[in-house]
PDB file of C-alpha atoms in Angstrom:
ATOM      1  CA  MET U  30       0.000   0.000   0.000  1.00 46.00           C
ATOM      2  CA  SER U  31       1.283   3.489  -0.815  1.00 49.00           C
ATOM      3  CA  ILE U  32       2.285   5.982   1.807  1.00 49.00           C
ATOM      4  CA  TYR U  33      -0.489   8.239   0.557  1.00 46.00           C
ATOM      5  CA  GLY U  34      -3.059   5.489   0.877  1.00 50.00           C
ATOM      6  CA  THR U  35      -1.985   4.625   4.382  1.00 56.00           C
ATOM      7  CA  GLY U  36      -1.990   8.274   5.416  1.00 55.00           C
ATOM      8  CA  THR U  37      -5.409   8.842   3.917  1.00 59.00           C
ATOM      9  CA  THR U  38      -6.852   5.858   5.759  1.00 63.00           C
ATOM     10  CA  ALA U  39      -5.330   7.035   9.018  1.00 57.00           C
ATOM     11  CA  PHE U  40      -6.612  10.531   8.362  1.00 55.00           C
ATOM     12  CA  TYR U  41     -10.191   9.318   7.856  1.00 58.00           C
ATOM     13  CA  ALA U  42     -10.002   6.968  10.842  1.00 62.00           C
ATOM     14  CA  LYS U  43      -8.674   9.621  13.184  1.00 63.00           C
ATOM     15  CA  SER U  44     -11.161  12.186  11.942  1.00 60.00           C
ATOM     16  CA  ARG U  45     -14.011   9.740  12.477  1.00 60.00           C
ATOM     17  CA  VAL U  46     -12.841   8.897  16.008  1.00 65.00           C
ATOM     18  CA  ASP U  47     -12.334  12.534  16.950  1.00 61.00           C
ATOM     19  CA  MET U  48     -15.700  13.690  15.634  1.00 59.00           C
ATOM     20  CA  THR U  49     -17.511  10.713  17.178  1.00 72.00           C
ATOM     21  CA  ALA U  50     -15.961  11.514  20.542  1.00 62.00           C
ATOM     22  CA  LEU U  51     -16.961  15.153  20.219  1.00 57.00           C
ATOM     23  CA  ARG U  52     -20.504  14.204  19.222  1.00 62.00           C
ATOM     24  CA  LYS U  53     -20.845  11.800  22.187  1.00 60.00           C
ATOM     25  CA  GLN U  54     -19.476  14.439  24.502  1.00 59.00           C
ATOM     26  CA  ALA U  55     -22.011  16.961  23.204  1.00 54.00           C
ATOM     27  CA  GLU U  56     -24.881  14.458  23.448  1.00 56.00           C
ATOM     28  CA  LYS U  57     -23.888  13.611  27.021  1.00 58.00           C
ATOM     29  CA  MET U  58     -23.916  17.257  28.048  1.00 52.00           C
ATOM     30  CA  GLN U  59     -27.240  17.781  26.285  1.00 60.00           C
ATOM     31  CA  GLY U  60     -28.640  14.863  28.259  1.00 57.00           C
ATOM     32  CA  GLN U  61     -27.305  16.302  31.498  1.00 53.00           C
ATOM     33  CA  LEU U  62     -28.951  19.634  30.761  1.00 49.00           C
ATOM     34  CA  SER U  63     -32.197  17.858  29.956  1.00 57.00           C
ATOM     35  CA  THR U  64     -32.313  15.746  33.137  1.00 57.00           C
ATOM     36  CA  GLY U  65     -30.410  18.034  35.451  1.00 53.00           C
ATOM     37  CA  GLU U  66     -28.320  15.058  36.560  1.00 63.00           C
ATOM     38  CA  ARG U  67     -24.579  14.777  36.142  1.00 61.00           C
ATOM     39  CA  LEU U  68     -24.296  10.993  36.579  1.00 65.00           C
ATOM     40  CA  GLU U  69     -25.673   8.679  33.931  1.00 67.00           C
ATOM     41  CA  ARG U  70     -24.317   5.551  35.621  1.00 70.00           C
ATOM     42  CA  ALA U  71     -22.635   4.707  38.910  1.00 69.00           C
ATOM     43  CA  SER U  72     -19.307   4.187  37.179  1.00 71.00           C
ATOM     44  CA  ASP U  73     -19.208   7.883  36.253  1.00 72.00           C
ATOM     45  CA  ASP U  74     -18.443   8.679  39.907  1.00 76.00           C
ATOM     46  CA  PRO U  75     -18.737   5.690  42.305  1.00 86.00           C
ATOM     47  CA  VAL U  76     -18.307   7.792  45.447  1.00 85.00           C
ATOM     48  CA  ALA U  77     -20.965  10.295  44.413  1.00 81.00           C
ATOM     49  CA  ALA U  78     -23.285   7.485  43.301  1.00 82.00           C
ATOM     50  CA  ALA U  79     -22.965   5.782  46.701  1.00 87.00           C
ATOM     51  CA  ARG U  80     -23.779   9.030  48.484  1.00 85.00           C
ATOM     52  CA  LEU U  81     -26.786   9.602  46.256  1.00 80.00           C
ATOM     53  CA  ARG U  82     -28.097   6.133  47.104  1.00 89.00           C
ATOM     54  CA  THR U  83     -27.756   6.933  50.804  1.00 92.00           C
ATOM     55  CA  LEU U  84     -29.612  10.207  50.339  1.00 87.00           C
ATOM     56  CA  SER U  85     -32.313   8.450  48.333  1.00 88.00           C
ATOM     57  CA  ARG U  86     -32.874   5.954  51.156  1.00 93.00           C
ATOM     58  CA  ALA U  87     -33.042   8.848  53.624  1.00 91.00           C
ATOM     59  CA  ASP U  88     -35.672  10.518  51.421  1.00 92.00           C
ATOM     60  CA  ARG U  89     -37.832   7.400  51.439  1.00 94.00           C
ATOM     61  CA  LEU U  90     -37.592   7.061  55.211  1.00 92.00           C
ATOM     62  CA  ALA U  91     -38.348  10.760  55.585  1.00 94.00           C
ATOM     63  CA  GLU U  92     -41.549  10.329  53.574  1.00 95.00           C
ATOM     64  CA  VAL U  93     -42.722   7.729  56.111  1.00 95.00           C
ATOM     65  CA  ASP U  94     -41.767   9.983  59.027  1.00 96.00           C
ATOM     66  CA  GLN U  95     -43.579  12.960  57.504  1.00 95.00           C
ATOM     67  CA  SER U  96     -46.649  10.829  56.849  1.00 96.00           C
ATOM     68  CA  ASN U  97     -46.645   9.687  60.481  1.00 96.00           C
ATOM     69  CA  THR U  98     -46.210  13.266  61.668  1.00 96.00           C
ATOM     70  CA  ASN U  99     -49.170  14.400  59.580  1.00 96.00           C
ATOM     71  CA  ARG U 100     -51.267  11.498  60.852  1.00 95.00           C
ATOM     72  CA  ALA U 101     -50.367  12.285  64.461  1.00 96.00           C
ATOM     73  CA  ALA U 102     -51.215  15.957  63.944  1.00 96.00           C
ATOM     74  CA  GLY U 103     -54.528  14.937  62.390  1.00 96.00           C
ATOM     75  CA  ASP U 104     -55.420  12.630  65.284  1.00 96.00           C
ATOM     76  CA  LEU U 105     -54.431  15.161  67.933  1.00 97.00           C
ATOM     77  CA  GLY U 106     -56.333  17.874  66.093  1.00 97.00           C
ATOM     78  CA  LEU U 107     -59.455  15.698  66.075  1.00 97.00           C
ATOM     79  CA  ALA U 108     -58.994  14.962  69.763  1.00 97.00           C
ATOM     80  CA  ASP U 109     -58.620  18.645  70.599  1.00 97.00           C
ATOM     81  CA  ALA U 110     -61.754  19.547  68.638  1.00 97.00           C
ATOM     82  CA  ALA U 111     -63.699  16.790  70.391  1.00 98.00           C
ATOM     83  CA  LEU U 112     -62.552  18.000  73.811  1.00 98.00           C
ATOM     84  CA  THR U 113     -63.642  21.536  72.965  1.00 98.00           C
ATOM     85  CA  SER U 114     -67.115  20.209  72.157  1.00 98.00           C
ATOM     86  CA  MET U 115     -67.104  18.149  75.373  1.00 98.00           C
ATOM     87  CA  ALA U 116     -66.170  21.210  77.442  1.00 98.00           C
ATOM     88  CA  ASN U 117     -69.008  23.180  75.858  1.00 98.00           C
ATOM     89  CA  LEU U 118     -71.498  20.405  76.592  1.00 98.00           C
ATOM     90  CA  VAL U 119     -70.435  19.988  80.222  1.00 98.00           C
ATOM     91  CA  THR U 120     -70.486  23.763  80.678  1.00 98.00           C
ATOM     92  CA  ARG U 121     -74.059  23.727  79.414  1.00 98.00           C
ATOM     93  CA  ALA U 122     -74.892  20.898  81.801  1.00 98.00           C
ATOM     94  CA  ARG U 123     -73.475  22.932  84.705  1.00 98.00           C
ATOM     95  CA  ASP U 124     -75.547  25.965  83.661  1.00 98.00           C
ATOM     96  CA  LEU U 125     -78.627  23.744  83.612  1.00 98.00           C
ATOM     97  CA  ALA U 126     -77.720  22.321  87.015  1.00 98.00           C
ATOM     98  CA  ILE U 127     -77.563  25.868  88.400  1.00 98.00           C
ATOM     99  CA  GLN U 128     -81.058  26.510  87.036  1.00 98.00           C
ATOM    100  CA  ALA U 129     -82.359  23.218  88.381  1.00 97.00           C
ATOM    101  CA  GLY U 130     -80.918  23.957  91.817  1.00 97.00           C
ATOM    102  CA  SER U 131     -83.080  27.024  92.165  1.00 96.00           C
ATOM    103  CA  GLU U 132     -85.986  26.633  94.573  1.00 94.00           C
ATOM    104  CA  THR U 133     -88.139  28.754  92.268  1.00 96.00           C
ATOM    105  CA  LEU U 134     -88.527  25.809  89.859  1.00 96.00           C
ATOM    106  CA  ASN U 135     -90.904  22.932  90.379  1.00 95.00           C
ATOM    107  CA  ASP U 136     -90.231  19.249  89.730  1.00 93.00           C
ATOM    108  CA  THR U 137     -91.884  19.348  86.310  1.00 95.00           C
ATOM    109  CA  GLN U 138     -89.553  22.119  85.208  1.00 97.00           C
ATOM    110  CA  ARG U 139     -86.574  20.233  86.599  1.00 97.00           C
ATOM    111  CA  ALA U 140     -87.672  17.107  84.742  1.00 97.00           C
ATOM    112  CA  ALA U 141     -87.645  19.139  81.503  1.00 97.00           C
ATOM    113  CA  ILE U 142     -84.090  20.234  82.306  1.00 98.00           C
ATOM    114  CA  GLY U 143     -83.251  16.589  82.952  1.00 97.00           C
ATOM    115  CA  ILE U 144     -84.322  15.723  79.407  1.00 98.00           C
ATOM    116  CA  GLU U 145     -81.818  18.230  77.980  1.00 98.00           C
ATOM    117  CA  ILE U 146     -79.088  16.912  80.258  1.00 98.00           C
ATOM    118  CA  GLU U 147     -79.857  13.393  79.043  1.00 98.00           C
ATOM    119  CA  GLU U 148     -79.328  14.626  75.482  1.00 98.00           C
ATOM    120  CA  ILE U 149     -76.015  16.143  76.593  1.00 98.00           C
ATOM    121  CA  HIS U 150     -75.020  12.730  77.952  1.00 98.00           C
ATOM    122  CA  THR U 151     -75.866  11.133  74.605  1.00 98.00           C
ATOM    123  CA  GLN U 152     -73.726  13.672  72.761  1.00 98.00           C
ATOM    124  CA  LEU U 153     -70.850  13.198  75.197  1.00 98.00           C
ATOM    125  CA  VAL U 154     -70.875   9.441  74.606  1.00 98.00           C
ATOM    126  CA  ALA U 155     -70.906  10.029  70.849  1.00 98.00           C
ATOM    127  CA  LEU U 156     -67.854  12.288  71.183  1.00 98.00           C
ATOM    128  CA  ALA U 157     -66.183   9.717  73.417  1.00 98.00           C
ATOM    129  CA  ASN U 158     -66.608   7.232  70.554  1.00 98.00           C
ATOM    130  CA  ALA U 159     -65.109   9.572  67.954  1.00 97.00           C
ATOM    131  CA  ARG U 160     -62.792   8.006  65.361  1.00 96.00           C
ATOM    132  CA  ASP U 161     -59.255   8.909  64.405  1.00 94.00           C
ATOM    133  CA  THR U 162     -57.948   9.430  60.859  1.00 92.00           C
ATOM    134  CA  GLY U 163     -57.559   5.662  60.520  1.00 91.00           C
ATOM    135  CA  GLY U 164     -61.136   4.937  61.585  1.00 92.00           C
ATOM    136  CA  HIS U 165     -60.204   3.596  65.021  1.00 92.00           C
ATOM    137  CA  ALA U 166     -61.428   4.737  68.419  1.00 95.00           C
ATOM    138  CA  LEU U 167     -59.863   8.119  69.113  1.00 96.00           C
ATOM    139  CA  PHE U 168     -60.204   7.844  72.896  1.00 97.00           C
ATOM    140  CA  GLY U 169     -60.137   4.052  73.219  1.00 97.00           C
ATOM    141  CA  GLY U 170     -56.398   3.512  73.509  1.00 95.00           C
ATOM    142  CA  ALA U 171     -55.380   0.599  71.323  1.00 91.00           C
ATOM    143  CA  THR U 172     -58.905  -0.718  70.730  1.00 91.00           C
ATOM    144  CA  THR U 173     -60.266  -0.599  67.195  1.00 86.00           C
ATOM    145  CA  GLY U 174     -63.965  -0.534  68.095  1.00 91.00           C
ATOM    146  CA  ASP U 175     -65.960   1.861  70.257  1.00 96.00           C
ATOM    147  CA  ALA U 176     -64.334   3.291  73.341  1.00 97.00           C
ATOM    148  CA  TYR U 177     -67.607   3.203  75.295  1.00 97.00           C
ATOM    149  CA  GLU U 178     -70.835   1.257  75.334  1.00 97.00           C
ATOM    150  CA  ILE U 179     -74.075   1.924  77.181  1.00 97.00           C
ATOM    151  CA  ASP U 180     -74.859  -0.810  79.688  1.00 94.00           C
ATOM    152  CA  GLY U 181     -78.297  -2.030  80.747  1.00 93.00           C
ATOM    153  CA  THR U 182     -78.705   0.770  83.289  1.00 92.00           C
ATOM    154  CA  GLY U 183     -78.009   3.495  80.762  1.00 94.00           C
ATOM    155  CA  TYR U 184     -74.510   4.293  82.031  1.00 97.00           C
ATOM    156  CA  ALA U 185     -71.415   4.340  79.815  1.00 97.00           C
ATOM    157  CA  ALA U 186     -68.752   1.647  80.311  1.00 97.00           C
ATOM    158  CA  TYR U 187     -65.201   1.962  78.971  1.00 97.00           C
ATOM    159  CA  LEU U 188     -64.138  -0.747  76.501  1.00 97.00           C
ATOM    160  CA  GLY U 189     -60.689   0.530  75.552  1.00 96.00           C
ATOM    161  CA  THR U 190     -57.176  -0.084  76.785  1.00 96.00           C
ATOM    162  CA  ALA U 191     -55.292   1.745  79.514  1.00 95.00           C
ATOM    163  CA  ALA U 192     -53.018   3.740  77.211  1.00 94.00           C
ATOM    164  CA  SER U 193     -52.967   5.247  73.720  1.00 92.00           C
ATOM    165  CA  GLY U 194     -50.332   4.043  71.292  1.00 90.00           C
ATOM    166  CA  GLU U 195     -47.318   6.018  70.155  1.00 93.00           C
ATOM    167  CA  ILE U 196     -46.537   7.115  66.606  1.00 94.00           C
ATOM    168  CA  ASP U 197     -42.940   6.904  65.395  1.00 95.00           C
ATOM    169  CA  LEU U 198     -41.742  10.236  63.993  1.00 95.00           C
ATOM    170  CA  GLY U 199     -38.242   9.063  63.093  1.00 92.00           C
ATOM    171  CA  ALA U 200     -34.857   9.863  64.621  1.00 88.00           C
ATOM    172  CA  GLY U 201     -35.922   8.158  67.839  1.00 91.00           C
ATOM    173  CA  GLN U 202     -38.837  10.555  68.354  1.00 94.00           C
ATOM    174  CA  THR U 203     -42.397   9.504  69.138  1.00 95.00           C
ATOM    175  CA  VAL U 204     -45.647  11.130  70.153  1.00 96.00           C
ATOM    176  CA  ILE U 205     -48.707   9.704  71.923  1.00 95.00           C
ATOM    177  CA  ARG U 206     -51.469   9.827  69.340  1.00 92.00           C
ATOM    178  CA  SER U 207     -54.352  10.730  71.656  1.00 95.00           C
ATOM    179  CA  ILE U 208     -55.636  10.369  75.214  1.00 97.00           C
ATOM    180  CA  THR U 209     -57.933   7.758  76.703  1.00 98.00           C
ATOM    181  CA  GLY U 210     -61.509   8.153  77.831  1.00 98.00           C
ATOM    182  CA  PRO U 211     -60.683   7.596  81.513  1.00 97.00           C
ATOM    183  CA  ALA U 212     -58.095  10.391  81.345  1.00 97.00           C
ATOM    184  CA  ILE U 213     -60.816  12.737  80.064  1.00 98.00           C
ATOM    185  CA  PHE U 214     -63.781  11.679  82.183  1.00 98.00           C
ATOM    186  CA  GLY U 215     -62.042  10.395  85.295  1.00 97.00           C
ATOM    187  CA  ILE U 216     -62.179  13.059  88.016  1.00 96.00           C
ATOM    188  CA  ASP U 217     -61.587  13.254  91.751  1.00 92.00           C
ATOM    189  CA  VAL U 218     -64.475  14.338  93.962  1.00 88.00           C
ATOM    190  CA  ASP U 219     -63.344  14.931  97.536  1.00 86.00           C
ATOM    191  CA  GLY U 220     -60.799  12.146  97.277  1.00 89.00           C
ATOM    192  CA  THR U 221     -63.207   9.742  95.597  1.00 92.00           C
ATOM    193  CA  PRO U 222     -62.740   8.754  91.937  1.00 95.00           C
ATOM    194  CA  ALA U 223     -65.755   9.559  89.753  1.00 96.00           C
ATOM    195  CA  ASN U 224     -66.736   9.366  86.109  1.00 97.00           C
ATOM    196  CA  LEU U 225     -67.941  12.546  84.444  1.00 98.00           C
ATOM    197  CA  LEU U 226     -70.162  10.661  82.000  1.00 98.00           C
ATOM    198  CA  ASN U 227     -71.867   8.911  84.887  1.00 97.00           C
ATOM    199  CA  ILE U 228     -72.236  12.183  86.794  1.00 97.00           C
ATOM    200  CA  VAL U 229     -74.097  13.715  83.841  1.00 98.00           C
ATOM    201  CA  LYS U 230     -76.213  10.594  83.435  1.00 98.00           C
ATOM    202  CA  GLY U 231     -76.968  10.461  87.146  1.00 97.00           C
ATOM    203  CA  LEU U 232     -78.049  14.103  87.131  1.00 98.00           C
ATOM    204  CA  SER U 233     -80.458  13.509  84.265  1.00 97.00           C
ATOM    205  CA  LEU U 234     -82.009  10.560  86.125  1.00 97.00           C
ATOM    206  CA  ALA U 235     -82.201  12.509  89.381  1.00 97.00           C
ATOM    207  CA  LEU U 236     -84.025  15.409  87.729  1.00 97.00           C
ATOM    208  CA  ALA U 237     -86.390  12.966  86.076  1.00 95.00           C
ATOM    209  CA  GLY U 238     -87.575  11.947  89.534  1.00 92.00           C
ATOM    210  CA  GLY U 239     -84.845   9.598  90.630  1.00 91.00           C
ATOM    211  CA  ALA U 240     -83.993  11.723  93.657  1.00 93.00           C
ATOM    212  CA  ALA U 241     -86.143  12.697  96.620  1.00 93.00           C
ATOM    213  CA  ASP U 242     -84.848  16.278  96.465  1.00 95.00           C
ATOM    214  CA  THR U 243     -84.186  17.108  92.830  1.00 96.00           C
ATOM    215  CA  ALA U 244     -83.047  20.657  93.589  1.00 96.00           C
ATOM    216  CA  GLN U 245     -80.427  19.405  96.036  1.00 97.00           C
ATOM    217  CA  ALA U 246     -79.295  16.745  93.558  1.00 97.00           C
ATOM    218  CA  ALA U 247     -78.678  19.507  91.010  1.00 97.00           C
ATOM    219  CA  ARG U 248     -76.712  21.560  93.529  1.00 97.00           C
ATOM    220  CA  ASP U 249     -74.659  18.527  94.539  1.00 96.00           C
ATOM    221  CA  ALA U 250     -73.664  17.972  90.889  1.00 97.00           C
ATOM    222  CA  LEU U 251     -72.258  21.470  90.428  1.00 97.00           C
ATOM    223  CA  GLY U 252     -68.854  20.839  91.973  1.00 95.00           C
ATOM    224  CA  ARG U 253     -68.448  17.581  90.080  1.00 97.00           C
ATOM    225  CA  LEU U 254     -69.326  19.177  86.768  1.00 98.00           C
ATOM    226  CA  THR U 255     -66.865  22.000  87.447  1.00 97.00           C
ATOM    227  CA  ALA U 256     -64.160  19.437  88.212  1.00 97.00           C
ATOM    228  CA  GLY U 257     -65.011  17.725  84.934  1.00 98.00           C
ATOM    229  CA  ILE U 258     -64.644  20.967  82.978  1.00 98.00           C
ATOM    230  CA  ASP U 259     -61.286  21.629  84.639  1.00 97.00           C
ATOM    231  CA  ASN U 260     -60.072  18.127  83.805  1.00 97.00           C
ATOM    232  CA  ILE U 261     -61.051  18.512  80.149  1.00 98.00           C
ATOM    233  CA  ALA U 262     -59.143  21.814  80.049  1.00 98.00           C
ATOM    234  CA  THR U 263     -56.080  20.089  81.516  1.00 98.00           C
ATOM    235  CA  ASN U 264     -56.199  17.442  78.816  1.00 98.00           C
ATOM    236  CA  GLN U 265     -56.549  20.108  76.153  1.00 98.00           C
ATOM    237  CA  THR U 266     -53.341  21.661  77.470  1.00 98.00           C
ATOM    238  CA  VAL U 267     -51.621  18.279  77.088  1.00 97.00           C
ATOM    239  CA  LEU U 268     -52.875  17.949  73.518  1.00 97.00           C
ATOM    240  CA  GLY U 269     -51.807  21.507  72.734  1.00 97.00           C
ATOM    241  CA  ALA U 270     -48.280  20.784  73.949  1.00 97.00           C
ATOM    242  CA  ARG U 271     -48.090  17.723  71.714  1.00 97.00           C
ATOM    243  CA  LEU U 272     -49.320  19.704  68.716  1.00 97.00           C
ATOM    244  CA  VAL U 273     -46.651  22.346  69.331  1.00 96.00           C
ATOM    245  CA  TRP U 274     -44.052  19.573  69.480  1.00 96.00           C
ATOM    246  CA  LEU U 275     -45.342  18.164  66.190  1.00 96.00           C
ATOM    247  CA  ASP U 276     -45.026  21.595  64.581  1.00 97.00           C
ATOM    248  CA  PHE U 277     -41.384  21.648  65.638  1.00 96.00           C
ATOM    249  CA  VAL U 278     -40.813  18.117  64.333  1.00 96.00           C
ATOM    250  CA  ALA U 279     -42.509  18.903  61.005  1.00 96.00           C
ATOM    251  CA  GLU U 280     -40.397  22.050  60.597  1.00 96.00           C
ATOM    252  CA  ARG U 281     -37.251  20.054  61.351  1.00 94.00           C
ATOM    253  CA  GLN U 282     -38.257  17.383  58.839  1.00 95.00           C
ATOM    254  CA  THR U 283     -38.767  20.060  56.194  1.00 95.00           C
ATOM    255  CA  ASP U 284     -35.373  21.600  56.938  1.00 95.00           C
ATOM    256  CA  LEU U 285     -33.652  18.229  56.693  1.00 94.00           C
ATOM    257  CA  GLY U 286     -35.423  17.575  53.393  1.00 94.00           C
ATOM    258  CA  VAL U 287     -34.150  20.876  52.009  1.00 93.00           C
ATOM    259  CA  MET U 288     -30.629  20.024  53.165  1.00 94.00           C
ATOM    260  CA  ARG U 289     -30.783  16.601  51.508  1.00 92.00           C
ATOM    261  CA  ALA U 290     -32.097  18.101  48.284  1.00 87.00           C
ATOM    262  CA  ALA U 291     -29.262  20.619  48.260  1.00 87.00           C
ATOM    263  CA  GLU U 292     -26.684  17.886  48.840  1.00 85.00           C
ATOM    264  CA  GLU U 293     -28.240  15.728  46.120  1.00 80.00           C
ATOM    265  CA  ALA U 294     -28.036  18.664  43.727  1.00 75.00           C
ATOM    266  CA  ASP U 295     -24.410  19.318  44.662  1.00 77.00           C
ATOM    267  CA  THR U 296     -23.466  15.634  44.469  1.00 79.00           C
ATOM    268  CA  GLY U 297     -25.289  14.508  41.373  1.00 61.00           C
ATOM    269  CA  GLY U 298     -26.696  17.639  39.835  1.00 59.00           C
ATOM    270  CA  VAL U 299     -25.319  19.368  36.800  1.00 56.00           C
ATOM    271  CA  ASP U 300     -23.835  22.868  36.826  1.00 50.00           C
ATOM    272  CA  ILE U 301     -26.078  24.441  34.198  1.00 53.00           C
ATOM    273  CA  ALA U 302     -23.873  27.418  33.342  1.00 53.00           C
ATOM    274  CA  ASP U 303     -20.642  25.428  33.194  1.00 55.00           C
ATOM    275  CA  THR U 304     -22.215  22.618  31.192  1.00 49.00           C
ATOM    276  CA  MET U 305     -23.734  25.025  28.664  1.00 57.00           C
ATOM    277  CA  ILE U 306     -20.345  26.661  28.150  1.00 62.00           C
ATOM    278  CA  ARG U 307     -18.648  23.296  27.674  1.00 59.00           C
ATOM    279  CA  LEU U 308     -21.432  22.164  25.341  1.00 55.00           C
ATOM    280  CA  GLN U 309     -21.033  25.288  23.226  1.00 64.00           C
ATOM    281  CA  GLU U 310     -17.273  24.723  23.164  1.00 64.00           C
ATOM    282  CA  ALA U 311     -17.702  21.106  22.093  1.00 54.00           C
ATOM    283  CA  MET U 312     -20.219  22.060  19.385  1.00 63.00           C
ATOM    284  CA  THR U 313     -17.868  24.757  18.092  1.00 70.00           C
ATOM    285  CA  VAL U 314     -14.945  22.330  17.927  1.00 61.00           C
ATOM    286  CA  LEU U 315     -17.153  19.698  16.284  1.00 52.00           C
ATOM    287  CA  GLU U 316     -18.384  22.112  13.647  1.00 63.00           C
ATOM    288  CA  ALA U 317     -14.825  23.285  12.973  1.00 63.00           C
ATOM    289  CA  SER U 318     -13.621  19.687  12.723  1.00 60.00           C
ATOM    290  CA  GLN U 319     -16.400  18.807  10.297  1.00 61.00           C
ATOM    291  CA  ALA U 320     -15.643  21.854   8.162  1.00 62.00           C
ATOM    292  CA  GLY U 321     -11.913  21.087   8.183  1.00 59.00           C
ATOM    293  CA  PHE U 322     -12.535  17.450   7.347  1.00 59.00           C
ATOM    294  CA  THR U 323     -14.718  18.450   4.399  1.00 65.00           C
ATOM    295  CA  ARG U 324     -12.055  20.720   2.997  1.00 62.00           C
ATOM    296  CA  LEU U 325      -9.201  18.258   3.483  1.00 57.00           C
ATOM    297  CA  SER U 326     -11.094  15.250   2.178  1.00 59.00           C
ATOM    298  CA  GLY U 327     -11.915  17.149  -1.032  1.00 57.00           C
ATOM    299  CA  MET U 328      -8.281  17.791  -1.909  1.00 54.00           C
ATOM    300  CA  SER U 329      -6.700  15.620  -4.644  1.00 47.00           C
ATOM    301  CA  LEU U 330      -3.308  13.940  -4.571  1.00 45.00           C
ATOM    302  CA  PHE U 331      -1.951  16.806  -6.677  1.00 46.00           C
ATOM    303  CA  ASP U 332      -3.196  19.257  -4.056  1.00 51.00           C
ATOM    304  CA  HIS U 333      -1.117  17.354  -1.493  1.00 49.00           C
ATOM    305  CA  ILE U 334       2.055  17.168  -3.606  1.00 51.00           C
ATOM    306  CA  GLY U 335       1.717  20.258  -5.730  1.00 48.00           C
TER     307      GLY U 335
END
């Protein structure tokens, strides 16, 4: 083979390799600009790829933690709303007890008040059986059914467990999802444990004629109802503290998510400005190479030796 032939073949081969490399380089940078990601495969940067996998796992775990935080906030919000309604109902029952304790009313009028207090008891039991965001008993601890049932005498009996479950918020943090019925309705009356639901029920029965002195029965219930209102307020304070804690946790989770996103962008993201400059440089070199190749490949042997 002639020297010219060998040189021509080498010239074409090298030109093809050079332009192919430039084209692949340009296509790679175009792909990076399109996806915003610097790494196409782990082999591009094994250390960065390993870190990105770690961050990706952290993102998935964070999604679970944030979901649990939202669920806990939802449950505690429902509990707080229910307690507000309970406090309003018991306050109304106390106002009615004050009316019924007046000697200016007769037994018929007190019996009418007793009917309204019985309705308050029914509403209180309904609130005590409220459901959480998962459809389970909100105030029943770990039970899935109703927290309370009405027994044969008309009084409410607790069916739940002694404690509410905890929700995992990640990073070793948990929050109690609610409070139990006994914590809400269990009060102390002169050193004797009592049940607020039963106090309301008993008052309704007393005013209906179940007590010899209905006016005195109403007056006797006043202190117990006041203690019940105070206990509900105490539990609302507990719920409020948990909700504040959840706000802090949610804010921290958001901050950590932003930090992870920034690290992911730094580790595997593409520098838009730098990549665009390098892409333009590669395209310029490629165009110049193609133009030069066209000119050189069109020259004859006489052009080379003339």
